[in-house]
């Protein structure tokens, strides 16, 4: 997996972009125990969540309930995963560290 862990701080109602580069593997995005996507198929019923440009997860119009850990996981004999952490701030501009 060619993706690095990221910590994101988003202003309320901003759009979140979480990238994953996995080569030829199939990727799943998860939040807690909920599966958001499996391969290129969106599983979550949330209309604000979608895949763009392959396996990049986009969350539109972020709200405080979107804060937390988002996990991208590839299915191999030794499963690999990376966790991205998202925080929702108020009255602050978007920063990525």
Coordinates of C-alpha atoms in Angstrom, one line a residue:
X1 CA 0.0 0.0 0.0
X2 CA 1.4 3.4 -1.0
X3 CA -0.8 5.5 1.2
X4 CA 0.4 7.3 4.3
X5 CA -1.6 8.0 7.5
X6 CA -3.2 11.5 7.6
X7 CA -4.6 13.7 10.2
X8 CA -7.2 16.1 8.8
X9 CA -8.9 19.1 10.5
X10 CA -11.9 20.3 8.5
X11 CA -14.1 23.4 8.9
X12 CA -17.7 22.4 9.4
X13 CA -19.5 21.9 6.0
X14 CA -16.2 21.5 4.2
X15 CA -15.5 18.5 1.9
X16 CA -13.1 15.8 3.0
X17 CA -10.9 13.9 0.6
X18 CA -9.1 10.8 1.9
X19 CA -6.8 9.2 -0.7
X20 CA -5.6 5.6 -1.0
X21 CA -3.2 4.2 -3.6
X22 CA -3.1 0.5 -3.6
X23 CA -1.9 -0.7 -7.0
X24 CA -3.9 -3.8 -8.1
X25 CA -5.4 -4.7 -4.8
X26 CA -9.1 -4.3 -3.8
X27 CA -9.6 -1.7 -1.2
X28 CA -12.3 -1.3 1.4
X29 CA -13.0 1.9 3.3
X30 CA -14.4 1.5 6.8
X31 CA -15.4 3.7 9.7
X32 CA -15.6 1.8 12.9
X33 CA -17.3 -1.5 12.1
X34 CA -19.3 0.1 9.2
X35 CA -18.1 -0.6 5.7
X36 CA -18.3 2.5 3.5
X37 CA -17.0 1.0 0.2
X38 CA -15.9 -2.4 -1.1
X39 CA -13.8 -2.2 -4.2
X40 CA -15.4 0.5 -6.4
X41 CA -18.8 -0.2 -4.9
X42 CA -20.3 2.3 -2.4
X43 CA -21.9 0.4 0.4
X44 CA -23.0 3.2 2.8
X45 CA -26.4 4.7 2.2
X46 CA -25.1 8.2 3.1
X47 CA -25.5 10.3 -0.1
X48 CA -22.6 12.6 1.0
X49 CA -20.1 9.8 0.7
X50 CA -18.6 8.7 -2.7
X51 CA -15.6 7.4 -4.4
X52 CA -13.7 9.7 -6.8
X53 CA -10.8 8.8 -9.1
X54 CA -10.7 5.2 -8.1
X55 CA -10.3 4.7 -4.4
X56 CA -10.3 8.3 -3.1
X57 CA -13.1 8.7 -0.5
X58 CA -15.0 12.0 -0.5
X59 CA -17.3 13.2 2.2
X60 CA -19.3 16.2 1.2
X61 CA -20.5 18.9 3.6
X62 CA -18.8 17.5 6.7
X63 CA -20.6 17.7 10.0
X64 CA -19.3 17.0 13.6
X65 CA -20.7 13.4 13.4
X66 CA -18.2 12.7 10.6
X67 CA -15.2 13.2 12.9
X68 CA -13.3 10.0 13.7
X69 CA -11.1 7.4 12.2
X70 CA -11.4 6.2 8.6
X71 CA -9.6 3.0 7.7
X72 CA -8.5 1.9 4.2
X73 CA -7.8 -1.8 4.1
X74 CA -6.6 -4.1 1.4
X75 CA -7.4 -7.8 1.3
X76 CA -4.2 -9.8 1.1
X77 CA -3.0 -12.9 3.0
X78 CA -1.7 -10.5 5.6
X79 CA -4.4 -7.7 5.6
X80 CA -3.0 -4.2 5.6
X81 CA -4.7 -1.0 6.7
X82 CA -4.0 2.6 7.3
X83 CA -6.1 4.9 9.5
X84 CA -6.9 8.5 8.6
X85 CA -8.2 10.7 11.4
X86 CA -10.7 13.5 10.7
X87 CA -11.6 16.3 13.1
X88 CA -14.3 18.8 12.4
X89 CA -13.6 22.4 13.6
X90 CA -15.8 25.4 13.8
X91 CA -14.8 28.9 12.5
X92 CA -11.3 27.7 11.4
X93 CA -9.9 27.3 8.0
X94 CA -9.0 23.9 6.5
X95 CA -5.6 22.5 7.5
X96 CA -3.9 19.3 6.5
X97 CA -0.9 18.0 8.5

